[in-house]
CSV table of C-alpha atoms and ligand atoms in Angstrom, one decimal:
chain,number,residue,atom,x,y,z
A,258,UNK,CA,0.0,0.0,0.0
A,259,UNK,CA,1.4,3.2,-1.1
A,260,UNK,CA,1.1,6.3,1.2
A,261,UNK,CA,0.2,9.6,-0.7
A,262,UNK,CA,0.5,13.6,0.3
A,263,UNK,CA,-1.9,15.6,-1.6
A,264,UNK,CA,-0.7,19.2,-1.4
A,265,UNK,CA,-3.5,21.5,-2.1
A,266,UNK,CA,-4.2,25.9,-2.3
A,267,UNK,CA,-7.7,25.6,-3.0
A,268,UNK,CA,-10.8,24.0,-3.3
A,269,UNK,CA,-9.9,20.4,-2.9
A,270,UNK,CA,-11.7,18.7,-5.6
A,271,UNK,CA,-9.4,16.7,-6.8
A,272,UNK,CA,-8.1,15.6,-3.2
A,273,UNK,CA,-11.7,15.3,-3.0
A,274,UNK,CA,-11.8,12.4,-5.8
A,275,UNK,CA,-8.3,11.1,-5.0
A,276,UNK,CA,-10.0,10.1,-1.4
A,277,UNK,CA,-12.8,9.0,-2.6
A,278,UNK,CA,-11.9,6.5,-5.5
A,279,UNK,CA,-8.4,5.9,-3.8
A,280,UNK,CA,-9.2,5.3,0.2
A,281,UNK,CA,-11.2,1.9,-0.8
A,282,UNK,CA,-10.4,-1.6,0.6
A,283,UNK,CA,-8.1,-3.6,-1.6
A,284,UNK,CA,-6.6,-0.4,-3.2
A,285,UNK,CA,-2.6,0.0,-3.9
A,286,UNK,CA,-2.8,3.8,-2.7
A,287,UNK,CA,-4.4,5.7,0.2
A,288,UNK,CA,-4.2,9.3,0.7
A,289,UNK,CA,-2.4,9.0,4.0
A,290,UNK,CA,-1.9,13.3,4.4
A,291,UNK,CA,-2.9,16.4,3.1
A,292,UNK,CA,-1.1,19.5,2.9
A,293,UNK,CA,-2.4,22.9,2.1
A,294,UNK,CA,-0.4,26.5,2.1
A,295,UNK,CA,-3.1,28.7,2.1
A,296,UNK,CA,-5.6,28.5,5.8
A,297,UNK,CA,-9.0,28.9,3.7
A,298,UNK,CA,-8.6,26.5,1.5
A,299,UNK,CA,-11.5,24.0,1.2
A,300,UNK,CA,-9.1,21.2,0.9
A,301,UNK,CA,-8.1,21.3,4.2
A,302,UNK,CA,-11.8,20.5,5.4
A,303,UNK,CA,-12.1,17.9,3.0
A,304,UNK,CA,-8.9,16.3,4.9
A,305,UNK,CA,-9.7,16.7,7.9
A,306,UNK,CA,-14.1,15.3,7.0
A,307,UNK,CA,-12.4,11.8,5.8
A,308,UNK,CA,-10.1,11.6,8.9
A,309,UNK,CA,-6.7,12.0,7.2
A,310,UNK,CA,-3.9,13.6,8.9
A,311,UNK,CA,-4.0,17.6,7.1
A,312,UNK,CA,-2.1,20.3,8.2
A,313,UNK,CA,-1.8,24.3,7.1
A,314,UNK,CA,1.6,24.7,6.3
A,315,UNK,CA,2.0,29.0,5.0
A,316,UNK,CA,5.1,29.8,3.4
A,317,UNK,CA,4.3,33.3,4.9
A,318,UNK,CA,7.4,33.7,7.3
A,319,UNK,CA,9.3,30.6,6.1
A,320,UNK,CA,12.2,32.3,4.5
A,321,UNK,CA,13.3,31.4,1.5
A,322,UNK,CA,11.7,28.5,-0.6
A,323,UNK,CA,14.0,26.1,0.3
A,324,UNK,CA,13.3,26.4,4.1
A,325,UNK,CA,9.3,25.8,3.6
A,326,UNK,CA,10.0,22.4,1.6
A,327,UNK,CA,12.5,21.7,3.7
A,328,UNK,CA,9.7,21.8,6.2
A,329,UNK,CA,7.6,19.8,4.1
A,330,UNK,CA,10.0,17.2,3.6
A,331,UNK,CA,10.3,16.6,6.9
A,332,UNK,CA,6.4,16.3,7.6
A,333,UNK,CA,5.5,14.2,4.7
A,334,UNK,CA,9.1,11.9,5.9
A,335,UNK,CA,6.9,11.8,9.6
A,336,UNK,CA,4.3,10.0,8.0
A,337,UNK,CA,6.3,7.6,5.5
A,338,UNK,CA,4.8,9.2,2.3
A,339,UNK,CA,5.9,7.5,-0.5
A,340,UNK,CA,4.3,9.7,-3.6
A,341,UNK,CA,3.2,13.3,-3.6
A,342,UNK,CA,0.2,14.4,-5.5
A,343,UNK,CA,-0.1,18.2,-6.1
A,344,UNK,CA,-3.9,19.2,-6.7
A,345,UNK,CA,-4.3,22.9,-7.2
A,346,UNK,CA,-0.7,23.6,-5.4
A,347,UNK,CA,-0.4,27.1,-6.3
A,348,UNK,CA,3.8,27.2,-5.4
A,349,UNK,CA,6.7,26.1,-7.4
A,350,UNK,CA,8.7,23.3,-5.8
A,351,UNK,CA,12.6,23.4,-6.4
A,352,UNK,CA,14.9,21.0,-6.5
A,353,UNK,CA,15.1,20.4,-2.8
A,354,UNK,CA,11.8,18.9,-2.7
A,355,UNK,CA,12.2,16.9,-6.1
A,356,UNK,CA,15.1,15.5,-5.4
A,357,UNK,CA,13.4,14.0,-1.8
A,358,UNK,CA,11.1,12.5,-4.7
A,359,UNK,CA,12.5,11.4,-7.7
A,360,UNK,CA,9.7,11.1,-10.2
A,361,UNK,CA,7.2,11.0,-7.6
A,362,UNK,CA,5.7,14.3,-7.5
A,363,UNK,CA,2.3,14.5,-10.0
A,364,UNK,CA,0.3,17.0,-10.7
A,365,UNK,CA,-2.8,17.5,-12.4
A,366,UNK,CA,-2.6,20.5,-15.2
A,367,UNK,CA,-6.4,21.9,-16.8
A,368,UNK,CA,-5.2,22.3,-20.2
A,369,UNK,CA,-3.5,19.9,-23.1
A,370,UNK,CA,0.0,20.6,-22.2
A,371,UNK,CA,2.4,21.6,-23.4
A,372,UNK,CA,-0.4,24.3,-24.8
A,373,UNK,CA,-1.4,26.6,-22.1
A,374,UNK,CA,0.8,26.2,-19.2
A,375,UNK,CA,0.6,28.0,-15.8
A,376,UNK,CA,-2.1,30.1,-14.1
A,377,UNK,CA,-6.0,30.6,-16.0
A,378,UNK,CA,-5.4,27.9,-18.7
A,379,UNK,CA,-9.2,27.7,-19.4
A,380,UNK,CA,-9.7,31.2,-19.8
A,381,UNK,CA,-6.0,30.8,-22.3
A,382,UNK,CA,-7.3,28.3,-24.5
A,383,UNK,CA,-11.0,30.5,-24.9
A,384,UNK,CA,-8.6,33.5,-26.0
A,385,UNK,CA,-6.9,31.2,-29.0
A,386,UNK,CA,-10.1,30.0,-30.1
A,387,UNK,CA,-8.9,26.3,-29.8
A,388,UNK,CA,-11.7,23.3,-30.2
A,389,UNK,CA,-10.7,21.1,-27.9
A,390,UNK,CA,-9.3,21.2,-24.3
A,391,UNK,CA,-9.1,19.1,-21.5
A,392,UNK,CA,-6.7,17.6,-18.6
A,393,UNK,CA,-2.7,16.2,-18.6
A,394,UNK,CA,-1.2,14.6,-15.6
A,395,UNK,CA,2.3,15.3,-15.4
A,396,UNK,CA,5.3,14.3,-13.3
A,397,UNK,CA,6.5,17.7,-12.2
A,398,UNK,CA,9.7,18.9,-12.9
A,399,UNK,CA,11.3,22.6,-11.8
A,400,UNK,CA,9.3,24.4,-14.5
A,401,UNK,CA,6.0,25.5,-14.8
A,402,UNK,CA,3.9,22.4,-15.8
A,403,UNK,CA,6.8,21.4,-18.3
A,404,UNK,CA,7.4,18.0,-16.5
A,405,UNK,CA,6.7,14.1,-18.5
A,406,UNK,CA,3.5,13.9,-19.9
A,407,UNK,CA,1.8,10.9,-18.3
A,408,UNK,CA,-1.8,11.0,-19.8
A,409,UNK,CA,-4.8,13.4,-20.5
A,410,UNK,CA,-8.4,13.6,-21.3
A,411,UNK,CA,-10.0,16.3,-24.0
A,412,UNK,CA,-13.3,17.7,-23.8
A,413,UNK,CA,-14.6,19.8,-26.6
A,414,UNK,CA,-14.6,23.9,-26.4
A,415,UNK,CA,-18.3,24.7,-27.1
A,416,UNK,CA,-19.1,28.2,-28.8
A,417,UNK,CA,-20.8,29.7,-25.7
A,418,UNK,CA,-18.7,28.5,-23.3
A,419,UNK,CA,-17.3,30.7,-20.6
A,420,UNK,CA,-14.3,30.2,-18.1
A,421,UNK,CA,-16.9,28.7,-15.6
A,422,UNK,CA,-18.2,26.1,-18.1
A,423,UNK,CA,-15.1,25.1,-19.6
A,424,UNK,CA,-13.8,24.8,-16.3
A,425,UNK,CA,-16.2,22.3,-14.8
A,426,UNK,CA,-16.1,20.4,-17.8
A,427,UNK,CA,-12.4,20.0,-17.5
A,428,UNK,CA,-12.6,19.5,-13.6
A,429,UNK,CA,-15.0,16.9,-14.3
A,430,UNK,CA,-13.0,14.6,-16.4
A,431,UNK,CA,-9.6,15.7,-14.1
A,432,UNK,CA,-11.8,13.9,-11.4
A,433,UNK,CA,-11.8,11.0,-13.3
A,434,UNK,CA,-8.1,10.6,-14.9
A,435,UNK,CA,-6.1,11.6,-11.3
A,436,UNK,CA,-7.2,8.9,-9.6
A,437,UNK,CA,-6.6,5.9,-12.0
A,438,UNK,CA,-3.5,7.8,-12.9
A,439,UNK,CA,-2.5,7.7,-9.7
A,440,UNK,CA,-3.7,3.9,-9.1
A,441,UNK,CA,-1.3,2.7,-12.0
A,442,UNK,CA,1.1,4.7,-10.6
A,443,UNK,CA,0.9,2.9,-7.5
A,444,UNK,CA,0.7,-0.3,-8.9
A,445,UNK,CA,4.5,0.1,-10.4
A,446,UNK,CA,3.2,0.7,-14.1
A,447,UNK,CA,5.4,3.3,-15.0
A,448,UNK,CA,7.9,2.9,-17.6
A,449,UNK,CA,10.0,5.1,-19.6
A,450,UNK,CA,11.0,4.5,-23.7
A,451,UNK,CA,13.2,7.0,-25.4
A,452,UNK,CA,12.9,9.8,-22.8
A,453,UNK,CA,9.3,9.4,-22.8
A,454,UNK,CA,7.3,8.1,-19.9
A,455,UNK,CA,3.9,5.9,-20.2
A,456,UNK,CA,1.6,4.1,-18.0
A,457,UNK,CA,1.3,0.2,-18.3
A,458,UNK,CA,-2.6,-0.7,-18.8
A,459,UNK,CA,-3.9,3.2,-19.3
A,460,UNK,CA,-4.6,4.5,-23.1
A,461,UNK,CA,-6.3,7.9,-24.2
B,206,GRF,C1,-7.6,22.0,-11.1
B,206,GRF,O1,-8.3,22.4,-12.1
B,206,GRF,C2,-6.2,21.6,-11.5
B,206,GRF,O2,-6.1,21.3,-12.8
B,206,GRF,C3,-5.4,22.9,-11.3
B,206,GRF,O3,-6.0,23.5,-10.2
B,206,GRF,C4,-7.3,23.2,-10.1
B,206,GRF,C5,-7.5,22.7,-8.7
B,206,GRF,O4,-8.9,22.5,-8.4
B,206,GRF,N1,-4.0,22.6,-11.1
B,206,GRF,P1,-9.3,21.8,-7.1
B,206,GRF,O5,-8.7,22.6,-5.9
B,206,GRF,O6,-8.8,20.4,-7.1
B,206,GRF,O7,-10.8,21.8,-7.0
């Protein structure tokens, strides 16, 4: 069984489906902590409602960047995590951090990356007109949502759509690719061919 951090800013939704198709008997992963950075964030309610360990962690008065994750790294060590899941983390993590988790930090990105990377993707890809949008789960790296490419969904871009419509259609099918992402994952089903990484038993 493979213990998972979920580090969170915001509204939790995604922890929200990572608990609940993930903390199931006779599954490889549980979401054994959550961490958020920001004290109203809904994610840390979520945490607490299905009994997981979930802390508020600010950066505010941490120092530099290094010093938070350093503080991180020494939570998420307390309770033997073995993989992180990021889920609306607003904060770039540096090397420090990565390198406590070699290709095992995720995250879930609402746009077909590499198009539209970093903050308001939704409300990017209504401004180029593009057809189709949708969800990438990534393996993060030091950039901004330029890590491996592990899989993602599309949903169409409708003509009347707005940033709230586009956006629940994306979160919608985000809620359903994170968690068997993250269940593969788990399982050991990740393998890597010319610099490229896939997912044993997952297809588009
Ligand atoms: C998601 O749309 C995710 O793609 C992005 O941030 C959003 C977080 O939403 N990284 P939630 O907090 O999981 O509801």
């Amino acid at each position: 069984m493979k213990r998972i951090a979920v580090l969170a800013s915001g509204n939790g939704s995604n922890l929200q489906a990572l608990i609940d198709q993930l903390n199931v008997p006779n599954s490889p992963a549980e979401i054994s902590l959550v961490v958020a950075n920001v004290a109203s964030a809904h994610a840390l309610t979520r945490g607490r409602e299905a009994g997981i360990p979930t802390f508020f962690v600010p950066h505010e008065g941490r120092g530099d960047r290094q010093n938070y994750e350093k503080l991180l790294i020494q939570l998420l060590q307390e309770y033997a995590i073995d993989f992180v899941c990021l889920a609306g983390f607003m904060r770039l993590l540096t090397h420090r951090f990565l390198d406590a988790y070699p290709l095992r930090v995720l995250n879930v990105h609402p746009a077909l990356l590499p198009s539209f990377p970093g903050t308001h993707a939704p409300l990017q890809a209504l401004k180029a007109g593009v057809k189709l949008s949708g969800c990438t789960i990534h393996l993060v790296n030091e950039g901004v949502d330029s890590g491996p490419i592990l899989a993602q969904a599309a949903v169409p871009v409708l003509e009347n759509d707005d940033v709230d419509s586009l956006s629940a259609r994306i979160q919608n099918v985000e809620h359903q690719l994170y968690p068997q992402v993250v269940r593969l994952f788990a399982e050991g089903r990740l393998r890597t061919k010319d610099n490229l990484f896939f997912l044993d038993g997952w297809s588009p």
